[in-house]
């Protein structure tokens, strides 16, 4: 199919999946793709492709209803059936420290420091599962991106498992999934054991794992765990089952070691392969920086020389988070309800997929201080997208004239908005029952 026809068909299907307020919402998305810098949502109404009044910008976040399952099915159709599918899961923060009237805010960890340099900030956490289409680069194409703690009984791991189950059903083949340190734990391994996918997770360097138990001696209770394997204590390591050294163009000399049949203490029946990745100095000794520990859980692990490079592709999700915050203006609006935040967030993957489908038909249009490149990033595709949008046109219908709203009635009392406390969550013990939805 012609690329222009494919992009036009995708936009039409996405338009139908928006359900309500789809005309204003679609024009707003086109305005976002064409506008590099804005100070508020109302600034988007100044873009020529937005044919409505500025107030319609705010109505979109209130009225639109993106149908996530339909959109996820639309995205999954674009994943090729040939080759191994690579998925990556991660979690990010939308910081909202100055929104006391916003319901269900939680304390979230901010990797680079929140207000005043503090590592914790009030806001919302968002869970993402994305398809990584290329062996290198900054492209990550989300299949689901949604609020991870919309209800007080949810947490990021449970939300990621819930997303993982739904995404894996629509895939044409068994994927291999990449997960950050937050998911390298026993609860995640147990809850994803029945999902048809392989998992490659990063581990914290202070974890303690266990080997297989020895054969039953015939007396007493059979042992569940074998020898201790403490990641930051080399004296507890047995000889690796496989060790290789290779030269990497970016990292230099690298040594990779493999141990098999290890497990977490809380998941003794789910064995893992443990991989140690160390950067070496010229004399062959490890560098001062911390090594990287990985755990593989699945049916068929890639070769040891490739599996650690495979995990590096997970960082494309971090590039996508930066892209939507800086270029697609994800954290710009100060929305008043978690539902509005979720609907607005559903538009971020949709615009990213549009840019991906248009990457081969745009010509690089660098700014005067930018260099010409051949392999375009999402930001450079967005920079060159105006001519493509003109050619594929918009499925949105033109606005209909209407009367002017009477506005707030004179004498009608106004009420102060309710202020909500920040939700404090903790990991409940296994003895206590999980809270149930009301």
Coordinates of C-alpha atoms in Angstrom, one line a residue:
X1 CA 0.0 0.0 0.0
X2 CA 1.2 3.6 -0.7
X3 CA 2.6 5.2 2.4
X4 CA 0.4 8.2 2.0
X5 CA -2.7 6.0 1.7
X6 CA -1.5 3.9 4.7
X7 CA -1.1 7.1 6.8
X8 CA -4.5 8.4 5.7
X9 CA -6.2 5.1 6.6
X10 CA -4.5 5.1 10.0
X11 CA -5.7 8.7 10.7
X12 CA -9.3 7.8 9.7
X13 CA -9.3 4.7 12.0
X14 CA -7.9 6.7 14.9
X15 CA -10.5 9.5 14.2
X16 CA -13.3 6.9 14.6
X17 CA -11.7 5.6 17.8
X18 CA -11.9 8.9 19.6
X19 CA -15.7 8.4 20.0
X20 CA -16.7 11.9 21.3
X21 CA -15.5 15.4 20.5
X22 CA -13.3 13.7 17.8
X23 CA -13.3 16.7 15.4
X24 CA -11.8 19.2 17.9
X25 CA -9.6 16.5 19.4
X26 CA -8.1 15.6 16.0
X27 CA -7.5 19.2 15.0
X28 CA -5.8 19.8 18.4
X29 CA -3.5 16.8 17.8
X30 CA -2.5 18.2 14.4
X31 CA -1.9 21.6 16.1
X32 CA 0.4 19.9 18.7
X33 CA 2.5 18.3 15.9
X34 CA 2.9 21.6 14.2
X35 CA 3.6 23.8 17.3
X36 CA 7.1 23.5 18.9
X37 CA 6.6 25.9 21.8
X38 CA 3.4 26.8 23.6
X39 CA 2.8 28.4 27.0
X40 CA -0.7 27.1 27.5
X41 CA -3.3 24.8 25.8
X42 CA -5.1 27.9 24.5
X43 CA -2.0 28.8 22.4
X44 CA -2.8 25.7 20.3
X45 CA -5.9 27.4 19.0
X46 CA -3.7 29.9 17.1
X47 CA -2.4 27.2 14.8
X48 CA -4.0 27.4 11.4
X49 CA -5.1 23.8 11.4
X50 CA -7.3 24.4 14.4
X51 CA -10.5 25.9 12.9
X52 CA -12.4 26.3 16.1
X53 CA -12.5 28.8 19.0
X54 CA -9.9 28.6 21.8
X55 CA -12.5 27.3 24.3
X56 CA -12.8 24.1 22.2
X57 CA -9.3 23.2 23.2
X58 CA -10.4 22.8 26.8
X59 CA -13.6 21.0 25.8
X60 CA -11.6 18.2 24.2
X61 CA -10.0 17.2 27.4
X62 CA -13.4 17.2 29.0
X63 CA -15.4 15.4 26.3
X64 CA -13.1 13.2 24.4
X65 CA -13.3 9.4 25.0
X66 CA -10.3 7.6 23.3
X67 CA -11.1 3.9 23.1
X68 CA -7.9 2.3 24.3
X69 CA -8.6 -1.2 23.2
X70 CA -9.5 -0.2 19.7
X71 CA -6.4 2.0 19.5
X72 CA -4.2 -0.8 20.9
X73 CA -5.6 -3.1 18.2
X74 CA -4.8 -0.5 15.6
X75 CA -1.3 -0.2 16.8
X76 CA -0.8 -4.0 17.0
X77 CA -1.7 -4.3 13.3
X78 CA 1.3 -2.2 12.4
X79 CA 3.8 -4.6 14.1
X80 CA 5.4 -6.9 11.5
X81 CA 4.8 -10.6 11.9
X82 CA 8.4 -11.5 10.9
X83 CA 11.2 -11.4 13.4
X84 CA 11.2 -11.3 17.2
X85 CA 9.0 -8.7 18.8
X86 CA 10.7 -6.5 21.4
X87 CA 8.6 -4.8 24.0
X88 CA 9.7 -2.5 26.9
X89 CA 7.9 -1.6 30.0
X90 CA 8.6 1.5 32.2
X91 CA 7.1 4.0 34.6
X92 CA 7.3 7.8 34.6
X93 CA 6.0 10.7 36.7
X94 CA 3.7 13.7 35.9
X95 CA 4.6 16.0 38.7
X96 CA 1.7 18.1 40.1
X97 CA 3.0 19.6 43.4
X98 CA 0.8 22.7 43.2
X99 CA -2.6 20.9 42.6
X100 CA -4.2 20.3 46.0
X101 CA -7.7 20.1 44.4
X102 CA -6.5 17.2 42.1
X103 CA -7.8 13.9 43.4
X104 CA -5.8 10.7 43.9
X105 CA -2.3 12.3 43.8
X106 CA 0.4 10.1 45.2
X107 CA 4.0 10.5 46.2
X108 CA 6.2 9.6 43.2
X109 CA 9.9 9.2 42.9
X110 CA 11.6 11.7 40.7
X111 CA 14.8 10.4 39.2
X112 CA 16.5 13.8 38.7
X113 CA 15.0 15.5 41.8
X114 CA 11.7 17.2 42.4
X115 CA 11.1 20.6 43.8
X116 CA 14.0 21.8 45.8
X117 CA 16.1 18.9 44.7
X118 CA 14.0 16.4 46.6
X119 CA 13.7 12.9 45.1
X120 CA 9.9 12.6 45.8
X121 CA 7.2 14.8 44.3
X122 CA 3.3 14.7 44.5
X123 CA 1.8 13.8 41.2
X124 CA 0.7 10.9 39.0
X125 CA 2.6 7.8 37.9
X126 CA 2.1 6.5 34.4
X127 CA 2.8 3.0 33.2
X128 CA 3.9 2.3 29.6
X129 CA 4.4 -0.7 27.4
X130 CA 6.0 0.1 24.1
X131 CA 7.2 -1.7 21.0
X132 CA 10.8 -1.1 20.1
X133 CA 11.0 -1.3 16.3
X134 CA 14.7 -0.7 15.6
X135 CA 18.0 -2.1 16.8
X136 CA 19.2 1.4 17.8
X137 CA 17.8 4.9 17.9
X138 CA 15.2 6.7 19.9
X139 CA 12.0 5.3 18.5
X140 CA 9.6 3.7 21.0
X141 CA 6.0 3.1 20.0
X142 CA 3.6 2.7 23.0
X143 CA 0.8 0.2 22.9
X144 CA -0.6 1.3 26.2
X145 CA 0.2 4.4 28.3
X146 CA -2.1 5.1 31.2
X147 CA -2.3 6.1 34.8
X148 CA -0.8 3.4 37.0
X149 CA -2.5 4.4 40.2
X150 CA -6.0 5.6 39.3
X151 CA -7.4 3.8 42.3
X152 CA -6.0 3.6 45.8
X153 CA -5.5 -0.1 45.7
X154 CA -3.4 -0.1 42.5
X155 CA 0.4 0.0 42.3
X156 CA 2.8 0.3 39.4
X157 CA 3.7 -3.5 39.3
X158 CA 0.0 -4.6 39.3
X159 CA -0.8 -2.1 36.6
X160 CA 2.2 -3.2 34.4
X161 CA 1.1 -6.9 34.8
X162 CA -2.5 -5.9 33.8
X163 CA -1.2 -4.0 30.7
X164 CA 1.2 -6.9 29.9
X165 CA -1.6 -9.4 29.8
X166 CA -3.7 -7.4 27.4
X167 CA -0.9 -6.4 25.1
X168 CA 0.4 -10.0 24.7
X169 CA -3.0 -11.2 23.5
X170 CA -2.9 -9.1 20.3
X171 CA 0.7 -9.9 19.3
X172 CA 1.4 -12.3 16.3
X173 CA 4.2 -14.1 18.1
X174 CA 5.9 -14.6 21.5
X175 CA 7.7 -11.4 22.4
X176 CA 10.7 -10.7 24.6
X177 CA 10.1 -7.9 27.1
X178 CA 12.6 -5.6 28.7
X179 CA 12.0 -4.2 32.3
X180 CA 13.8 -1.8 34.5
X181 CA 15.0 -2.3 38.1
X182 CA 11.6 -1.5 39.5
X183 CA 10.2 -4.8 38.0
X184 CA 13.2 -7.0 38.9
X185 CA 11.4 -8.6 41.9
X186 CA 9.6 -11.8 43.0
X187 CA 6.0 -10.3 42.8
X188 CA 6.5 -9.3 39.2
X189 CA 7.9 -12.7 38.2
X190 CA 5.1 -14.6 40.0
X191 CA 2.3 -12.5 38.5
X192 CA 3.6 -12.7 34.9
X193 CA 4.5 -16.4 35.0
X194 CA 1.4 -17.4 32.9
X195 CA 1.9 -14.7 30.2
X196 CA 3.2 -16.0 26.8
X197 CA 6.4 -13.9 26.8
X198 CA 10.0 -13.9 27.8
X199 CA 11.3 -11.4 30.3
X200 CA 14.7 -9.7 30.6
X201 CA 14.8 -7.6 33.8
X202 CA 17.5 -5.5 35.4
X203 CA 18.3 -6.3 39.1
X204 CA 19.4 -4.1 42.0
X205 CA 23.0 -4.7 42.9
X206 CA 22.1 -5.4 46.6
X207 CA 19.7 -8.3 46.0
X208 CA 20.2 -11.8 47.3
X209 CA 19.3 -14.8 45.1
X210 CA 19.3 -18.5 45.8
X211 CA 20.3 -21.6 43.9
X212 CA 18.5 -24.9 43.5
X213 CA 18.1 -26.9 46.7
X214 CA 20.2 -30.1 47.2
X215 CA 18.6 -33.5 46.8
X216 CA 16.3 -34.6 49.6
X217 CA 18.2 -36.4 52.3
X218 CA 15.1 -38.3 53.5
X219 CA 14.9 -36.6 56.9
X220 CA 12.9 -33.6 57.9
X221 CA 11.3 -31.0 55.6
X222 CA 12.8 -30.8 52.1
X223 CA 14.9 -27.6 51.5
X224 CA 13.4 -25.0 49.3
X225 CA 16.6 -22.9 48.7
X226 CA 20.1 -23.8 47.8
X227 CA 23.3 -21.7 48.2
X228 CA 23.1 -18.0 48.7
X229 CA 24.0 -15.8 45.7
X230 CA 24.5 -12.2 46.8
X231 CA 25.1 -9.8 44.0
X232 CA 27.3 -7.4 45.8
X233 CA 29.4 -10.2 47.5
X234 CA 31.7 -12.0 45.1
X235 CA 32.6 -14.6 47.7
X236 CA 29.1 -16.1 47.4
X237 CA 29.3 -16.6 43.7
X238 CA 30.0 -20.0 42.2
X239 CA 32.1 -20.3 39.0
X240 CA 30.0 -18.9 36.1
X241 CA 28.7 -21.4 33.6
X242 CA 29.7 -19.2 30.7
X243 CA 32.0 -16.2 30.4
X244 CA 32.9 -14.1 27.3
X245 CA 34.8 -10.9 26.7
X246 CA 34.2 -8.7 23.7
X247 CA 35.0 -5.3 22.3
X248 CA 32.1 -2.8 22.0
X249 CA 32.3 0.3 19.9
X250 CA 30.8 2.5 22.6
X251 CA 31.6 0.8 25.9
X252 CA 35.0 -0.6 25.1
X253 CA 36.0 -4.0 26.6
X254 CA 33.1 -5.8 28.2
X255 CA 32.9 -9.1 30.1
X256 CA 29.7 -11.0 30.4
X257 CA 29.2 -13.9 32.9
X258 CA 26.2 -16.3 33.1
X259 CA 24.7 -18.3 36.0
X260 CA 21.6 -20.4 35.6
X261 CA 18.9 -21.9 37.9
X262 CA 18.7 -19.0 40.4
X263 CA 15.5 -17.7 42.0
X264 CA 14.2 -15.0 44.4
X265 CA 13.4 -16.2 47.9
X266 CA 9.7 -15.5 47.5
X267 CA 9.5 -17.3 44.1
X268 CA 11.4 -20.6 44.5
X269 CA 9.6 -22.3 41.6
X270 CA 10.4 -19.7 39.0
X271 CA 14.1 -20.1 38.0
X272 CA 16.1 -17.4 36.2
X273 CA 19.4 -17.0 34.4
X274 CA 21.6 -14.3 35.9
X275 CA 23.8 -12.2 33.7
X276 CA 26.6 -9.9 34.9
X277 CA 27.9 -7.2 32.6
X278 CA 31.2 -5.5 33.5
X279 CA 33.2 -2.8 31.7
X280 CA 36.9 -3.6 31.8
X281 CA 40.0 -1.4 31.9
X282 CA 43.0 -1.9 29.6
X283 CA 44.6 -4.2 32.1
X284 CA 41.5 -6.4 32.3
X285 CA 40.3 -5.3 35.7
X286 CA 36.7 -4.1 36.3
X287 CA 36.1 -0.4 36.2
X288 CA 35.0 1.5 39.3
X289 CA 31.5 2.0 38.2
X290 CA 28.8 -0.5 39.2
X291 CA 28.3 -3.5 37.0
X292 CA 24.9 -4.3 35.4
X293 CA 22.9 -7.3 36.6
X294 CA 20.2 -8.8 34.4
X295 CA 17.8 -11.7 34.9
X296 CA 16.2 -13.7 32.1
X297 CA 13.0 -15.6 32.6
X298 CA 11.6 -17.5 29.6
X299 CA 11.9 -20.3 27.1
X300 CA 14.8 -19.4 24.8
X301 CA 17.4 -16.9 25.8
X302 CA 19.3 -15.1 23.0
X303 CA 23.1 -15.8 22.8
X304 CA 25.1 -14.3 25.7
X305 CA 26.9 -11.9 23.3
X306 CA 23.6 -10.4 22.2
X307 CA 21.3 -10.5 25.3
X308 CA 23.0 -7.6 27.1
X309 CA 22.8 -5.4 24.0
X310 CA 19.2 -6.3 23.7
X311 CA 18.5 -4.9 27.1
X312 CA 20.0 -1.5 26.0
X313 CA 17.1 -1.1 23.6
X314 CA 14.9 -0.5 26.6
X315 CA 16.3 3.1 27.0
X316 CA 14.3 4.1 23.9
X317 CA 11.3 4.4 26.3
X318 CA 13.2 7.0 28.3
X319 CA 13.8 9.0 25.0
X320 CA 10.0 8.8 24.3
X321 CA 9.2 10.1 27.8
X322 CA 11.5 13.1 27.2
X323 CA 10.0 13.6 23.7
X324 CA 6.3 13.8 24.9
X325 CA 7.2 16.1 27.8
X326 CA 9.3 18.5 25.8
X327 CA 7.8 18.3 22.2
X328 CA 4.2 17.0 22.5
X329 CA 3.6 19.1 25.6
X330 CA 2.3 16.2 27.7
X331 CA 2.9 17.8 31.1
X332 CA 2.0 21.3 30.0
X333 CA -1.8 21.5 30.9
X334 CA -3.0 21.8 34.5
X335 CA -6.0 19.5 34.2
X336 CA -8.4 19.3 37.1
X337 CA -9.3 15.6 37.3
X338 CA -7.4 12.3 36.9
X339 CA -9.9 11.3 34.1
X340 CA -9.0 14.3 32.1
X341 CA -5.3 13.6 32.6
X342 CA -5.8 10.0 31.4
X343 CA -7.7 11.1 28.3
X344 CA -5.1 13.6 27.4
X345 CA -2.3 11.0 27.9
X346 CA -4.1 8.6 25.5
X347 CA -3.3 11.0 22.7
X348 CA 0.5 10.8 23.2
X349 CA 0.9 7.3 21.7
X350 CA -1.5 8.1 18.9
X351 CA 0.6 11.1 17.7
X352 CA 3.8 9.1 18.1
X353 CA 2.5 6.4 15.8
X354 CA 1.5 9.0 13.2
X355 CA 5.1 10.3 13.2
X356 CA 6.4 6.7 12.8
X357 CA 4.2 6.0 9.8
X358 CA 5.3 9.3 8.2
X359 CA 9.0 8.9 8.8
X360 CA 9.8 7.5 5.3
X361 CA 7.9 10.2 3.4
X362 CA 9.2 13.4 5.1
X363 CA 12.3 15.3 4.1
X364 CA 14.6 16.4 6.9
X365 CA 14.0 20.1 7.7
X366 CA 16.7 21.0 10.2
X367 CA 16.8 24.4 12.0
X368 CA 19.7 26.6 11.2
X369 CA 21.7 25.3 14.1
X370 CA 21.0 21.6 13.5
X371 CA 22.9 19.2 11.3
X372 CA 21.4 17.2 8.5
X373 CA 20.7 13.6 9.4
X374 CA 19.5 10.6 7.4
X375 CA 17.9 8.5 10.2
X376 CA 15.2 10.8 11.5
X377 CA 14.2 10.9 15.1
X378 CA 10.6 11.5 16.3
X379 CA 11.4 15.2 16.9
X380 CA 12.9 15.7 13.4
X381 CA 9.8 14.0 11.8
X382 CA 7.5 16.3 13.7
X383 CA 9.7 19.2 12.5
X384 CA 9.1 18.2 8.9
X385 CA 5.4 17.0 9.2
X386 CA 3.5 20.2 7.9
X387 CA 3.7 19.2 4.2
X388 CA 2.6 15.7 4.9
X389 CA -0.5 16.8 6.9
X390 CA -1.5 19.1 4.0
X391 CA -1.3 16.2 1.6
X392 CA -3.1 13.5 3.7
X393 CA -5.8 16.1 4.8
X394 CA -7.8 15.7 8.0
X395 CA -10.8 13.5 8.7
X396 CA -12.2 16.1 11.1
X397 CA -15.3 17.9 9.9
X398 CA -15.4 21.7 9.7
X399 CA -17.0 23.6 12.7
X400 CA -20.6 24.6 12.6
X401 CA -21.6 28.1 13.6
X402 CA -23.3 28.4 16.9
X403 CA -24.6 31.0 19.3
X404 CA -22.6 32.5 22.1
X405 CA -22.8 30.9 25.5
X406 CA -24.6 33.1 28.1
X407 CA -21.8 32.3 30.6
X408 CA -22.1 32.3 34.4
X409 CA -25.5 33.6 35.6
X410 CA -25.4 36.8 37.6
X411 CA -25.9 36.2 41.3
X412 CA -25.3 32.4 41.1
X413 CA -23.0 31.5 44.0
X414 CA -19.6 29.9 43.4
X415 CA -18.2 27.2 45.6
X416 CA -14.6 26.6 46.4
X417 CA -13.2 23.4 45.0
X418 CA -12.6 20.4 47.3
X419 CA -9.0 19.9 48.4
X420 CA -7.8 16.3 48.5
X421 CA -5.0 14.9 50.6
X422 CA -2.1 13.1 48.9
X423 CA -2.6 9.3 49.0
X424 CA 0.1 7.6 51.0
X425 CA 0.7 4.0 49.9
X426 CA 2.8 1.2 51.4
X427 CA 3.4 -2.4 50.6
X428 CA 0.9 -4.4 52.6
X429 CA 2.0 -7.6 54.3
X430 CA 0.7 -10.9 52.9
X431 CA -1.2 -11.5 56.1
X432 CA -3.5 -8.6 55.5
X433 CA -6.3 -8.8 53.0
X434 CA -6.0 -6.5 49.9
X435 CA -8.4 -3.5 49.9
X436 CA -11.3 -4.0 47.6
X437 CA -13.0 -1.4 45.4
X438 CA -16.1 0.2 46.8

